Short mmCIF file of C-alpha atoms in Angstrom, two decimals:
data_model
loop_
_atom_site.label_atom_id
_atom_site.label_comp_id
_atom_site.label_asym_id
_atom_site.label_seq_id
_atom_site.Cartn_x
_atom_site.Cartn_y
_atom_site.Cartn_z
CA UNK A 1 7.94 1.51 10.24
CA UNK A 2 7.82 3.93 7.22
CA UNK A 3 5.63 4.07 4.32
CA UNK A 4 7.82 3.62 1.16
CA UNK A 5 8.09 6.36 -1.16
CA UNK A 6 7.22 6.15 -4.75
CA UNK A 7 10.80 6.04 -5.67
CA UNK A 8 11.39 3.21 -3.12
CA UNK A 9 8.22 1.13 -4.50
CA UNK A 10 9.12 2.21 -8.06
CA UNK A 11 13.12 1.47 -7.65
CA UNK A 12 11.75 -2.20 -5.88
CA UNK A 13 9.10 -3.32 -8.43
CA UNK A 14 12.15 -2.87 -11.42
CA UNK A 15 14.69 -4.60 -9.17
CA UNK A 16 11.79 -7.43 -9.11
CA UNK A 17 11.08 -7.45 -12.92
CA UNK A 18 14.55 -7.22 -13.45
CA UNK A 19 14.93 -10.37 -11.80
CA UNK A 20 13.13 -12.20 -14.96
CA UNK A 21 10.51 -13.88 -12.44
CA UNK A 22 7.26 -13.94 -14.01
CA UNK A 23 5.14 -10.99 -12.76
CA UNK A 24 0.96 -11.64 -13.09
CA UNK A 25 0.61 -8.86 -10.61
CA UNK A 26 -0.12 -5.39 -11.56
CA UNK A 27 2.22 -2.14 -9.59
CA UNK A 28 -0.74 -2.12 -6.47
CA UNK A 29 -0.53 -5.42 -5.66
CA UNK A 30 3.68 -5.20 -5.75
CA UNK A 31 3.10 -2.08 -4.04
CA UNK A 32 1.31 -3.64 -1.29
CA UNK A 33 3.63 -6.70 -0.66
CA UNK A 34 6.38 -4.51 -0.38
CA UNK A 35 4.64 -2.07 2.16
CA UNK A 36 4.20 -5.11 4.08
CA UNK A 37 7.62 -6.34 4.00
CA UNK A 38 8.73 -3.20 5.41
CA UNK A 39 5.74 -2.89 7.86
CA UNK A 40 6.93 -6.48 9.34
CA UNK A 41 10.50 -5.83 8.99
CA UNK A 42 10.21 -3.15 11.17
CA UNK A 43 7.84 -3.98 13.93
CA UNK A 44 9.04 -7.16 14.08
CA UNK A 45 12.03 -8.75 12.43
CA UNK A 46 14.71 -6.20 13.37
CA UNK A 47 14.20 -6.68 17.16
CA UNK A 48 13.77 -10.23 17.07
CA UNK A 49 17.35 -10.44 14.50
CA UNK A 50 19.00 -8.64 17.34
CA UNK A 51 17.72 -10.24 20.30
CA UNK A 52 18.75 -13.46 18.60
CA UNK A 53 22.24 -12.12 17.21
CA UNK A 54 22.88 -10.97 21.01
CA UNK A 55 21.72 -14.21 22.76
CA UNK A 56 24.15 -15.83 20.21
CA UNK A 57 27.08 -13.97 20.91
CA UNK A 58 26.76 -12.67 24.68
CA UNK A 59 28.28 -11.61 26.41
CA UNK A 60 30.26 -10.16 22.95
CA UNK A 61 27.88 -7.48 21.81
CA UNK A 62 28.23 -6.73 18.15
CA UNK A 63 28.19 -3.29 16.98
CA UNK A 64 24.68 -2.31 14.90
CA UNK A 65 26.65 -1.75 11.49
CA UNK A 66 28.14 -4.94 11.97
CA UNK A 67 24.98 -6.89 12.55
CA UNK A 68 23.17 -5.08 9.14
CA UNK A 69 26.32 -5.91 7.27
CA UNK A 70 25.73 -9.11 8.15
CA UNK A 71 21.66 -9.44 7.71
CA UNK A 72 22.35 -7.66 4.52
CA UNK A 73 25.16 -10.30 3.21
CA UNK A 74 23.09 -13.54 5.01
CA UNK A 75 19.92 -12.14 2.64
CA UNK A 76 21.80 -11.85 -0.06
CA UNK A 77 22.98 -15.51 0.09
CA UNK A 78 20.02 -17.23 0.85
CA UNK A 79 18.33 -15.88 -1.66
CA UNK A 80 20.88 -14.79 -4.56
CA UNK A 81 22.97 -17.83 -4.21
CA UNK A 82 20.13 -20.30 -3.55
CA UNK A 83 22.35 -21.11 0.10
CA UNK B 1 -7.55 2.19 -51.53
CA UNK B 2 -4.97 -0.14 -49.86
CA UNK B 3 -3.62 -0.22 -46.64
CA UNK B 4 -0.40 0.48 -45.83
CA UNK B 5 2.29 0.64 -42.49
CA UNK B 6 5.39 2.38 -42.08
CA UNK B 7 7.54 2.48 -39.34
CA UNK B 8 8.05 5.91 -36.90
CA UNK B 9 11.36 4.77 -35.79
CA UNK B 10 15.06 5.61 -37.10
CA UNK B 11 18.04 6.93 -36.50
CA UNK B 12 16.60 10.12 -34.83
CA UNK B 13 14.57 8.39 -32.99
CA UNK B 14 15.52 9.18 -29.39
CA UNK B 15 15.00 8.27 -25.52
CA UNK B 16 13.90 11.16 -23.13
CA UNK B 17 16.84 12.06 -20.25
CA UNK B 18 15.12 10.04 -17.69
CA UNK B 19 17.08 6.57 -18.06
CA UNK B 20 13.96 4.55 -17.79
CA UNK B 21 13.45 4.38 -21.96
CA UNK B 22 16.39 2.82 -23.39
CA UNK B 23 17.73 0.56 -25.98
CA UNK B 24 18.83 -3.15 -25.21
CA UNK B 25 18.99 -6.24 -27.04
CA UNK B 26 15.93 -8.38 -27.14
CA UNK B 27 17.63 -11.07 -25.56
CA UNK B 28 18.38 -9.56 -22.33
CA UNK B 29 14.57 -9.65 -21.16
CA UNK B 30 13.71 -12.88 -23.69
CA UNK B 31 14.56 -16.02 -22.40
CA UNK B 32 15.66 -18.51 -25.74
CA UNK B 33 18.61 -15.72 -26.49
CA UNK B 34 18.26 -16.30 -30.06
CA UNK B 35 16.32 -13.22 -31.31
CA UNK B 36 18.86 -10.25 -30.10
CA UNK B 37 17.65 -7.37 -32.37
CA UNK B 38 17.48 -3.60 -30.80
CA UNK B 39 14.07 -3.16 -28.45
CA UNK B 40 12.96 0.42 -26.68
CA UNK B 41 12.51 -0.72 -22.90
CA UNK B 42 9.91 1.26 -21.23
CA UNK B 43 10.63 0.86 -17.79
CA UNK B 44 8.13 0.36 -14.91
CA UNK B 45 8.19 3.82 -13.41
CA UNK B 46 5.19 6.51 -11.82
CA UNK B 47 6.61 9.20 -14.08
CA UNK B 48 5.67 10.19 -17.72
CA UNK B 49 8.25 8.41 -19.86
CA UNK B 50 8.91 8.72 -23.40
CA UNK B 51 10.86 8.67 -26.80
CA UNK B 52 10.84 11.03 -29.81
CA UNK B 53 11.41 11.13 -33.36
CA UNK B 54 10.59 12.28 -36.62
CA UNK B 55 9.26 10.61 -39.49
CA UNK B 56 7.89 11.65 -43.36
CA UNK B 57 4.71 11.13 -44.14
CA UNK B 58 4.77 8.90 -47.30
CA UNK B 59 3.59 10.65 -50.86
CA UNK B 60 0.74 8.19 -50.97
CA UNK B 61 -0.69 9.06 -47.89
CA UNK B 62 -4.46 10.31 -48.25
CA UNK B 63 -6.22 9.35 -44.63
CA UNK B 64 -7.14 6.67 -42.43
CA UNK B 65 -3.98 7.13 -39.85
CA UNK B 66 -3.71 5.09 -37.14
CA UNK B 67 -0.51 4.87 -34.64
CA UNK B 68 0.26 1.12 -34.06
CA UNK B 69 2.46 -0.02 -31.10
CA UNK B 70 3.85 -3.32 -31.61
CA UNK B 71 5.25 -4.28 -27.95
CA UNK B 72 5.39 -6.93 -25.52
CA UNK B 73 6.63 -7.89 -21.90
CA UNK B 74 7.37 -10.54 -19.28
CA UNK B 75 4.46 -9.36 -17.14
CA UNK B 76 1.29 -11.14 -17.60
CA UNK B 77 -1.14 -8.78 -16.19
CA UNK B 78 -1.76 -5.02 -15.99
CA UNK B 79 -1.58 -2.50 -18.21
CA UNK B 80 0.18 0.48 -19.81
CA UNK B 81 -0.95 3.42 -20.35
CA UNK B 82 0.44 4.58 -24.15
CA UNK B 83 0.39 8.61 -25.57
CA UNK B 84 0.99 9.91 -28.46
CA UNK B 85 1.50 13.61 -29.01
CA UNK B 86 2.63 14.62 -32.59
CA UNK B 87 2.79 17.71 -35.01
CA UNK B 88 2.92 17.38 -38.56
CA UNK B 89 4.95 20.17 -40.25
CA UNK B 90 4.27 21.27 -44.08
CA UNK B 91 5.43 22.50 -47.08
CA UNK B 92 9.13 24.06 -48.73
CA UNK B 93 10.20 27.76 -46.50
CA UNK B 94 6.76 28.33 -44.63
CA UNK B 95 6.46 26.20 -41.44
CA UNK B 96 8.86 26.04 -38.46
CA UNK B 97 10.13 22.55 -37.25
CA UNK B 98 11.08 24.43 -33.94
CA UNK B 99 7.45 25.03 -32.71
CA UNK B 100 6.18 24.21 -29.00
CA UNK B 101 3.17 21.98 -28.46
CA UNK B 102 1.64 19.68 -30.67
CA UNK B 103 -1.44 19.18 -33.17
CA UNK B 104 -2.92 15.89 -31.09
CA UNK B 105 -2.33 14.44 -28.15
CA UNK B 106 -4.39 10.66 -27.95
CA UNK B 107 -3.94 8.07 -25.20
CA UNK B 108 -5.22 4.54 -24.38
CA UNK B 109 -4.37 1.51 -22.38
CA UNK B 110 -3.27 -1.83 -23.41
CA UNK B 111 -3.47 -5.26 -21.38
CA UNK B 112 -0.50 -7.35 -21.33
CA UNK B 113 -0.35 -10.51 -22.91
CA UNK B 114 -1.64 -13.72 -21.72
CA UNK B 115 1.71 -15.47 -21.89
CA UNK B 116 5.06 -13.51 -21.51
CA UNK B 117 6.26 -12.14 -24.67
CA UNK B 118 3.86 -12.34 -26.80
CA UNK B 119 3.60 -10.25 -29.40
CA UNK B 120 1.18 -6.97 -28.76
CA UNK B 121 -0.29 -4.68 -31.94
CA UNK B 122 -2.01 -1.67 -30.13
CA UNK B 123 -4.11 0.84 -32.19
CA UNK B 124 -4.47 3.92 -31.48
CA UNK B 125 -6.71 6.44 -34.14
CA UNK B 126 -5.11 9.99 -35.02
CA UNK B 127 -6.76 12.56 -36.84
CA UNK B 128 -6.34 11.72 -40.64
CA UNK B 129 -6.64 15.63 -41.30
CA UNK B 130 -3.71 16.57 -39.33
CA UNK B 131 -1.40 14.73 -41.47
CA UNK B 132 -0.45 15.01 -45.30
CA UNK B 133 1.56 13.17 -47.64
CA UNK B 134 5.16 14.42 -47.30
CA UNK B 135 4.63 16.41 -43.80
CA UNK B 136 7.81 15.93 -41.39
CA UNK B 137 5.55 14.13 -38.70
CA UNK B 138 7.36 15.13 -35.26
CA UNK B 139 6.22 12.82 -32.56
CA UNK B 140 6.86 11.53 -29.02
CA UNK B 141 5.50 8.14 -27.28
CA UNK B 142 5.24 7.85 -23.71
CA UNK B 143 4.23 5.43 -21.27
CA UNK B 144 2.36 7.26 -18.44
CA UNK B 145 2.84 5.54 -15.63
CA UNK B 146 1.54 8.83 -13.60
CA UNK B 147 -1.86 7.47 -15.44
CA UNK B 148 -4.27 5.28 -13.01
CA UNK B 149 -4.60 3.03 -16.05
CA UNK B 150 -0.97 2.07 -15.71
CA UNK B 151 -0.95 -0.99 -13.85
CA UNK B 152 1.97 -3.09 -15.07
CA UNK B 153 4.58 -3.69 -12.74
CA UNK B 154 7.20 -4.65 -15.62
CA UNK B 155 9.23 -2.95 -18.32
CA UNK B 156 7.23 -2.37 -21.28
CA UNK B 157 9.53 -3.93 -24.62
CA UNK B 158 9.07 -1.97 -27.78
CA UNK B 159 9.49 -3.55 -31.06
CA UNK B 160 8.08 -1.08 -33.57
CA UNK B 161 5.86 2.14 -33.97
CA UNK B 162 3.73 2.06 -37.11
CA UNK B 163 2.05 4.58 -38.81
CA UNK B 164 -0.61 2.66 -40.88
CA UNK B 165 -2.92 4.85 -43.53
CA UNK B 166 -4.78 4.74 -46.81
CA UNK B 167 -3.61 5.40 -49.86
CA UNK B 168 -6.40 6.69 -52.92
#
């Protein structure tokens, strides 16, 4: 877990607006979500992805680039091509 | 006396070297694509952002001034923090254009607007005495978004900048 820079929350919050969702949030409370997201992500998600991604593929262990490339590209789909 | 607005912004009017103030079509952050003209995007940042130009000040001008920011955004809450700091330069061989500084510096914060892209008109009051009719008004508008008042976690879309004063 890291705490996000000010680039990092600055660099997220355009990449949201950008985005064209409708924002009735001011930076804090973007701020804060983010922080959170990366809090979780961290403690939580990336053990549990690879403890599932192993189970699935055991005894085949994939190598840790391959399994963010494809956490990175899964994301991406879901939620930039609505899959 | 009658009132009168004219706008800041021309062809020297120019974006600071930080890549967060630029110039885009209107259509790009609207959503019916049918109004396209040239905005100033004033991007979400926590730096000090800005754009500068000059301007005359018109031969009627006697007092009254007041900056007015005509703006909008997609956000629907928060706020940005707007500055002004300006210099008005006088007369024929006697003042320098090149000078560091400036005359006023005034700031305030505006909300944004209850639905997304509606149009904003922000006031802001400048010194009357610091500008004359036909002074080179030198000038640079920021958004601080190193200002606790700036709250808006959107771009900020710039229409116009207005100079609005009273003739005699």
């Amino acid at each position: 877990m890291a705490v996000l820079t000010s680039d990092q929350l600055t660099h997220l919050r355009q990449q949201v607006a950008s985005d064209g969702v409708a924002i009735a949030y001011t930076k804090a409370n973007l701020n804060d979500a983010a922080q959170a997201i990366e809090n979780y992500f961290e403690t939580t998600a990336r053990v549990a992805l690879n403890t599932a991604i192993n189970a699935a593929t055991t005894p085949v262990v994939l190598a840790a680039p391959v399994k963010a490339a494809l956490v990175k590209h899964y994301l991406r789909q879901k939620f930039e091509r609505g899959g | 006396m009658a009132t009168h607005r004219i706008s800041l912004l021309g062809p020297g009017t120019k974006p600071d070297t930080s890549g967060n103030v630029f110039q885009e079509p209107a259509s790009i952050k609207f959503t019916n694509d049918v109004w396209a003209g040239l905005v100033f995007i004033f991007n979400d940042t926590a730096t000090r952002i800005g754009l500068t130009g000059f301007c005359e000040i018109p031969v009627n001008y006697v007092g009254t001034a007041k900056l007015t920011i005509i703006w909008t955004t997609t956000a629907t809450s928060g706020d940005v923090e707007w500055d002004f700091d300006y210099r008005a330069i006088t007369g024929n061989d006697t003042e320098s254009l090149d000078q560091t500084g400036n005359i006023e510096s005034v700031n305030s914060n505006d909300t944004a607007p209850g639905a997304a892209n509606r149009r904003l008109e922000f006031q802001i009051n400048l010194t009357s005495a610091n500008l004359a009719a036909n002074d080179t008004l030198e000038f640079t508008l920021f958004r601080d978004g190193t200002d606790a008042g700036d709250t808006m976690a959107a771009a900020a879309i710039l229409v116009d900048v207005l100079l609005e004063y009273a003739d005699a």
